[in-house]
Amino acid sequence: MPHPRTSVPLFPQHLIVFLLFVGPFNCFASYSHATELFYSLKEGLPAGVLIGSLARDLRLLTGDGQHPPALQPPLSFTLASRGLGGQYVQLDNHSGELHTSALEIDREALCVESSGATIIGGGAAASSSSSLSPESCLLLLDVLVLPQEYFRLVKVKITIQDVNDNAPRFPVPHIRLSVPENAPVNTRLAIEHPALDPDVGTNGVQTYRLRDNYGVFTLDVEENESGERTPYLIVMGALDREAREEYVTVIVAEDGGTPPLVGSATLTIGISDINDNCPQFNDSQVNVTLYGNSTLGTHVATVHAIDMDLGSNAQITYSYSQKVPQPSRDLFHLDENTGVITLSSKIDGDSPRLHRLIILGNGPGCIPAVITVLVTIIKVMMRPPEVVPRFIANEVEGVVYLKELEPINTPIAFFTIKDPDEKYKVNCYLNGDGPFRLSPYKPYNNEYLLETTKPLDYETQQLYEISVVAWNSEGFHVNKIIKVQVLDDNDNSPVFSQQLIELSIEENNVPNAFLTKLHATDADSGERGKVSYFLGPDAPSYFSLDKTTGILTVSTQLDREEKEKYRYTVKAVDSGFPPRESIATVAITVLDKNDNSPRFINKDFSFFVPENFPGFGEIGVISVTDADAGQNGWVALSVVNGSDIFVIDTGKGVLRAKVSLDREQQSSYVLWIEAVDGGDPALSSTAKITVLLLDINDNPPLVLFPQSNMSYLLVLPSTLPGSAITEVYAVDKDTGMNAVIAYSIIGRRGPRPESFRIDPKTGNITLEESLMQNDYGLYRLLVKVSDHGYPEPLHSTVMVNLFVNDTVSNESYIESLLRKEPDINVEEKQPQISIEPTHKKIESASCMPTLVALSIISLVSITLVTGMGIYICLRKGKKHHRTDENLEVQIPLNGRINLHMLEKKPMEISNI
């Protein structure tokens, strides 16, 4: 980044140079002025971009070359105001570094276009801003440098640079331009509504082009003094409205960015008409024959000229040429607007037999077109019959108007038929197609009634032309032509092109999405056939139907998972009185998009499985759903971790283990299951699975002490009753009740083996009674260590060897005794830990054997021995009391122990 430009107003130049080199340890006066810093920054940058370092650019950092620069003394930097400009920057109060904030800078939103530079900030604009270009956009910040003794006001100006982030856009989507068909080549016409681009400079609109110029148009761009570019349409070839009256193309505006962005609009070039065509007749002459006895108003001929122009330029009037004599003008009337020639006066014997009628077709500013009508009059010796109509129905200038659906036999007119010479019989009949009948009206002679024979239908035929023909016995006949115009009535309801309109639309559509255009027709005419469209009462409110065009739209996004099918009615109503209507059904199917991830029923699944569960057995079912349909709703499951042990059935969601699981090796497993749907792109979700292994009693207790059946322990005879001799210590790898261990002595051998007991809970072996001299020797206790497993408890045994003696004088002798297989009877019942407490009667141990023995040994010490016996009895009674309060489990063991199966590993133990 280039070093920012600084300026210090109100100080002479030599003082500025002095301040730059003296450093931050100047007196207070050197900081008591305002300084300007200028930075440049592109719009749209993310947060954290470094704009500049105020400490560095103000030269407030000092260093000796060996250490990094630092602020001396420590200064703080603070924004004087958190105005609009302060929202876009983040100032480090300690280092003075200025960064962009999380609020992104949008130059077009921040700086409104004006004739001068735009300044955004909380401080006052500096005078130097007047020198900025009109396209400049500034953020102005006031920064205070503290503490007070080093106070300085720094004005920071940040120029926001434009990037090409806006495409040109025309203010209207459709532009119409009118060009006269006689416009010369190189005619220039300004195109209103030029494209707008909020970007500035070269990022703004630069060029225009036509997507299709039809070989007769091109575009040019003119730039005014303010830099605005206006496109001009240039005519490059001859135009003829009669050959083509409209050109439709697309005008494209392109900016100068890299890459360039474009915008477009439809350009319709209409060719306006000029009077460059004159009336023309298809024929130059028409020949007509007329009987001399023709009645007044008889149609003679009709001339018609054509002008290719439009509107008033194509208006044609008809007139006789000055060459037509006045008698012919008087005999034949020419309608100047329609060109119809009729007989206007009676033909007498003096009238010419040939009339040349020269008729002019006149157009504005044109030489008249000429056509000649030759009328030959045939002389008739007798007068033809006369037909005199008297109309009952409404008649105007020979046209009878009847409403459709008039009942049968509706009278139209009476006709009186007579012979002017009263010499001949006259008959008449009706000539022409239509539901009409001409019949004599009795009892009158020569009177005939014209009436309808069935209802008229405007939609079938609107105009009938019939004639009443009268002829006499001499063969002369007269035709009286009658036109019957059928008037429309509102007798038809609108008809939809489809009674069931089936539509489909993808979900998550854009608001106001087009669905279809309804079309209904009404055979009636005029306002009676004008159709309006309405939604039925069962249509949801977010569907809209344009009353005039019939365009059906939906104003909101549809969600297939919320509702897949819509069915409601629409009405088509005509404008007759009373109005008639018809109803159609709209059936809309919302098509699925993959907008829903698979969803597990639970975020966390926990399954409890007994250990040693067989491989590929069903651990549990993981339920997952996907609200989408079809392929988008198909879900595949996979194990993200632990796939070497676990596998999941994709279709059923069944979780299985490939191998048997051992709780003692691992008590629980945490798996992550991923569900992936079949959409494109696919969506996924994960769930946590915890597999907890339930313990089963598959491990017998493991005796850790004593370590061998061959180990032994020296017990001194002087050991007091109740003393702890040793212990049996065992562990069980199972858990719960499967790991609750009970100790019991199931076999004994020795001089007085009942002298020792084992605590069923702790495994502690204690001396029950005092040892006598005849109690010396080797005691072998077979201890059973049993768990409380279900359904079958497991156990281990260990041999506890106790040698009662004062010393161990012959170890080899003891070892030889240990090597001999003891003959031990296994007890049928042993005291265990009981689940249910049992209260046994405390049996008082008899003290008499002990007292007798003591009295025999020494009468002198009888008092002492008696006291010791009483003491032992009391302790034994208390111990029995404590034992009976414990929980016991009665587990019977039958049979003998095969001591060969016991482990005989020697145990190294210090003899006591």
PDB file of C-alpha atoms in Angstrom, residues 576-695:
ATOM      1  CA  GLY A 576     -74.291 -11.022 -20.351  1.00  0.00           C
ATOM      2  CA  PHE A 577     -77.413 -10.310 -18.323  1.00  0.00           C
ATOM      3  CA  PRO A 578     -78.003 -12.412 -16.457  1.00  0.00           C
ATOM      4  CA  PRO A 579     -74.419 -13.704 -16.596  1.00  0.00           C
ATOM      5  CA  ARG A 580     -73.737 -17.333 -17.413  1.00  0.00           C
ATOM      6  CA  GLU A 581     -70.825 -19.330 -16.066  1.00  0.00           C
ATOM      7  CA  SER A 582     -69.072 -22.664 -16.301  1.00  0.00           C
ATOM      8  CA  ILE A 583     -66.742 -24.466 -13.922  1.00  0.00           C
ATOM      9  CA  ALA A 584     -63.504 -26.387 -14.463  1.00  0.00           C
ATOM     10  CA  THR A 585     -61.272 -28.223 -12.020  1.00  0.00           C
ATOM     11  CA  VAL A 586     -57.593 -27.441 -11.531  1.00  0.00           C
ATOM     12  CA  ALA A 587     -55.451 -30.319 -10.244  1.00  0.00           C
ATOM     13  CA  ILE A 588     -51.904 -29.320  -9.265  1.00  0.00           C
ATOM     14  CA  THR A 589     -49.212 -31.822  -8.351  1.00  0.00           C
ATOM     15  CA  VAL A 590     -46.225 -30.430  -6.462  1.00  0.00           C
ATOM     16  CA  LEU A 591     -43.103 -32.191  -7.701  1.00  0.00           C
ATOM     17  CA  ASP A 592     -40.479 -33.159  -5.197  1.00  0.00           C
ATOM     18  CA  LYS A 593     -37.046 -31.572  -4.854  1.00  0.00           C
ATOM     19  CA  ASN A 594     -34.341 -32.905  -2.633  1.00  0.00           C
ATOM     20  CA  ASP A 595     -34.760 -30.247   0.053  1.00  0.00           C
ATOM     21  CA  ASN A 596     -34.966 -32.482   3.108  1.00  0.00           C
ATOM     22  CA  SER A 597     -32.091 -34.288   4.735  1.00  0.00           C
ATOM     23  CA  PRO A 598     -32.658 -37.751   6.163  1.00  0.00           C
ATOM     24  CA  ARG A 599     -33.959 -37.463   9.703  1.00  0.00           C
ATOM     25  CA  PHE A 600     -33.286 -39.907  12.473  1.00  0.00           C
ATOM     26  CA  ILE A 601     -36.122 -40.508  14.922  1.00  0.00           C
ATOM     27  CA  ASN A 602     -33.662 -39.840  17.736  1.00  0.00           C
ATOM     28  CA  LYS A 603     -30.426 -37.894  17.738  1.00  0.00           C
ATOM     29  CA  ASP A 604     -28.902 -40.489  20.044  1.00  0.00           C
ATOM     30  CA  PHE A 605     -29.632 -44.208  20.040  1.00  0.00           C
ATOM     31  CA  SER A 606     -28.679 -46.514  22.899  1.00  0.00           C
ATOM     32  CA  PHE A 607     -28.774 -50.293  22.623  1.00  0.00           C
ATOM     33  CA  PHE A 608     -28.150 -52.730  25.485  1.00  0.00           C
ATOM     34  CA  VAL A 609     -26.727 -56.032  24.264  1.00  0.00           C
ATOM     35  CA  PRO A 610     -25.577 -58.997  26.344  1.00  0.00           C
ATOM     36  CA  GLU A 611     -21.942 -59.788  25.877  1.00  0.00           C
ATOM     37  CA  ASN A 612     -20.981 -62.822  23.841  1.00  0.00           C
ATOM     38  CA  PHE A 613     -23.875 -61.885  21.573  1.00  0.00           C
ATOM     39  CA  PRO A 614     -23.511 -64.047  18.426  1.00  0.00           C
ATOM     40  CA  GLY A 615     -21.905 -62.482  15.379  1.00  0.00           C
ATOM     41  CA  PHE A 616     -24.296 -60.812  12.889  1.00  0.00           C
ATOM     42  CA  GLY A 617     -27.069 -60.949  15.444  1.00  0.00           C
ATOM     43  CA  GLU A 618     -29.532 -58.044  15.474  1.00  0.00           C
ATOM     44  CA  ILE A 619     -28.383 -55.408  17.957  1.00  0.00           C
ATOM     45  CA  GLY A 620     -31.105 -52.894  17.195  1.00  0.00           C
ATOM     46  CA  VAL A 621     -33.035 -51.088  14.470  1.00  0.00           C
ATOM     47  CA  ILE A 622     -32.135 -47.508  13.580  1.00  0.00           C
ATOM     48  CA  SER A 623     -35.176 -45.687  12.253  1.00  0.00           C
ATOM     49  CA  VAL A 624     -34.614 -42.883   9.769  1.00  0.00           C
ATOM     50  CA  THR A 625     -37.055 -41.049   7.541  1.00  0.00           C
ATOM     51  CA  ASP A 626     -36.799 -38.637   4.628  1.00  0.00           C
ATOM     52  CA  ALA A 627     -39.741 -36.369   3.880  1.00  0.00           C
ATOM     53  CA  ASP A 628     -38.849 -36.286   0.166  1.00  0.00           C
ATOM     54  CA  ALA A 629     -40.347 -38.711  -2.307  1.00  0.00           C
ATOM     55  CA  GLY A 630     -39.038 -41.200  -4.835  1.00  0.00           C
ATOM     56  CA  GLN A 631     -35.301 -41.335  -5.335  1.00  0.00           C
ATOM     57  CA  ASN A 632     -34.902 -38.219  -3.174  1.00  0.00           C
ATOM     58  CA  GLY A 633     -36.436 -40.058  -0.232  1.00  0.00           C
ATOM     59  CA  TRP A 634     -34.390 -43.248  -0.582  1.00  0.00           C
ATOM     60  CA  VAL A 635     -31.954 -43.453   2.331  1.00  0.00           C
ATOM     61  CA  ALA A 636     -28.710 -45.439   2.568  1.00  0.00           C
ATOM     62  CA  LEU A 637     -27.168 -46.038   5.989  1.00  0.00           C
ATOM     63  CA  SER A 638     -23.502 -46.616   6.701  1.00  0.00           C
ATOM     64  CA  VAL A 639     -21.248 -46.835   9.729  1.00  0.00           C
ATOM     65  CA  VAL A 640     -18.822 -43.909   9.722  1.00  0.00           C
ATOM     66  CA  ASN A 641     -16.536 -45.353  12.393  1.00  0.00           C
ATOM     67  CA  GLY A 642     -16.103 -48.888  13.680  1.00  0.00           C
ATOM     68  CA  SER A 643     -16.937 -50.427  10.314  1.00  0.00           C
ATOM     69  CA  ASP A 644     -14.472 -53.268  10.992  1.00  0.00           C
ATOM     70  CA  ILE A 645     -16.662 -54.474  13.856  1.00  0.00           C
ATOM     71  CA  PHE A 646     -20.182 -53.251  13.036  1.00  0.00           C
ATOM     72  CA  VAL A 647     -22.266 -53.354   9.898  1.00  0.00           C
ATOM     73  CA  ILE A 648     -25.700 -51.923   9.167  1.00  0.00           C
ATOM     74  CA  ASP A 649     -28.422 -53.205   6.871  1.00  0.00           C
ATOM     75  CA  THR A 650     -29.117 -50.314   4.496  1.00  0.00           C
ATOM     76  CA  GLY A 651     -32.682 -51.338   3.719  1.00  0.00           C
ATOM     77  CA  LYS A 652     -33.936 -52.291   7.178  1.00  0.00           C
ATOM     78  CA  GLY A 653     -31.608 -50.208   9.360  1.00  0.00           C
ATOM     79  CA  VAL A 654     -30.600 -53.261  11.419  1.00  0.00           C
ATOM     80  CA  LEU A 655     -27.299 -52.817  13.250  1.00  0.00           C
ATOM     81  CA  ARG A 656     -25.224 -55.956  13.603  1.00  0.00           C
ATOM     82  CA  ALA A 657     -21.800 -56.861  14.971  1.00  0.00           C
ATOM     83  CA  LYS A 658     -19.550 -58.945  12.747  1.00  0.00           C
ATOM     84  CA  VAL A 659     -17.987 -60.702  15.741  1.00  0.00           C
ATOM     85  CA  SER A 660     -19.039 -61.695  19.217  1.00  0.00           C
ATOM     86  CA  LEU A 661     -18.501 -58.873  21.694  1.00  0.00           C
ATOM     87  CA  ASP A 662     -16.778 -59.306  25.044  1.00  0.00           C
ATOM     88  CA  ARG A 663     -17.673 -56.811  27.741  1.00  0.00           C
ATOM     89  CA  GLU A 664     -14.457 -57.532  29.602  1.00  0.00           C
ATOM     90  CA  GLN A 665     -12.463 -56.323  26.584  1.00  0.00           C
ATOM     91  CA  GLN A 666     -14.644 -53.275  25.914  1.00  0.00           C
ATOM     92  CA  SER A 667     -17.806 -52.395  27.752  1.00  0.00           C
ATOM     93  CA  SER A 668     -19.314 -49.900  25.292  1.00  0.00           C
ATOM     94  CA  TYR A 669     -19.005 -48.673  21.719  1.00  0.00           C
ATOM     95  CA  VAL A 670     -19.862 -45.232  20.307  1.00  0.00           C
ATOM     96  CA  LEU A 671     -20.712 -45.295  16.620  1.00  0.00           C
ATOM     97  CA  TRP A 672     -21.683 -42.597  14.154  1.00  0.00           C
ATOM     98  CA  ILE A 673     -24.236 -43.627  11.560  1.00  0.00           C
ATOM     99  CA  GLU A 674     -24.555 -41.566   8.389  1.00  0.00           C
ATOM    100  CA  ALA A 675     -27.791 -41.466   6.387  1.00  0.00           C
ATOM    101  CA  VAL A 676     -27.469 -40.313   2.760  1.00  0.00           C
ATOM    102  CA  ASP A 677     -30.481 -39.825   0.501  1.00  0.00           C
ATOM    103  CA  GLY A 678     -30.647 -40.525  -3.227  1.00  0.00           C
ATOM    104  CA  GLY A 679     -31.029 -36.916  -4.382  1.00  0.00           C
ATOM    105  CA  ASP A 680     -28.671 -35.010  -6.638  1.00  0.00           C
ATOM    106  CA  PRO A 681     -26.888 -33.472  -4.901  1.00  0.00           C
ATOM    107  CA  ALA A 682     -27.348 -35.867  -2.014  1.00  0.00           C
ATOM    108  CA  LEU A 683     -28.180 -34.666   1.512  1.00  0.00           C
ATOM    109  CA  SER A 684     -27.055 -36.435   4.649  1.00  0.00           C
ATOM    110  CA  SER A 685     -27.296 -36.458   8.424  1.00  0.00           C
ATOM    111  CA  THR A 686     -25.632 -38.381  11.212  1.00  0.00           C
ATOM    112  CA  ALA A 687     -26.727 -39.930  14.492  1.00  0.00           C
ATOM    113  CA  LYS A 688     -24.815 -41.134  17.508  1.00  0.00           C
ATOM    114  CA  ILE A 689     -25.218 -44.799  18.458  1.00  0.00           C
ATOM    115  CA  THR A 690     -24.122 -46.103  21.838  1.00  0.00           C
ATOM    116  CA  VAL A 691     -23.880 -49.879  22.211  1.00  0.00           C
ATOM    117  CA  LEU A 692     -23.668 -50.895  25.871  1.00  0.00           C
ATOM    118  CA  LEU A 693     -22.673 -54.487  26.619  1.00  0.00           C
ATOM    119  CA  LEU A 694     -24.579 -56.163  29.430  1.00  0.00           C
ATOM    120  CA  ASP A 695     -22.532 -58.455  31.560  1.00  0.00           C
TER     121      ASP A 695
END
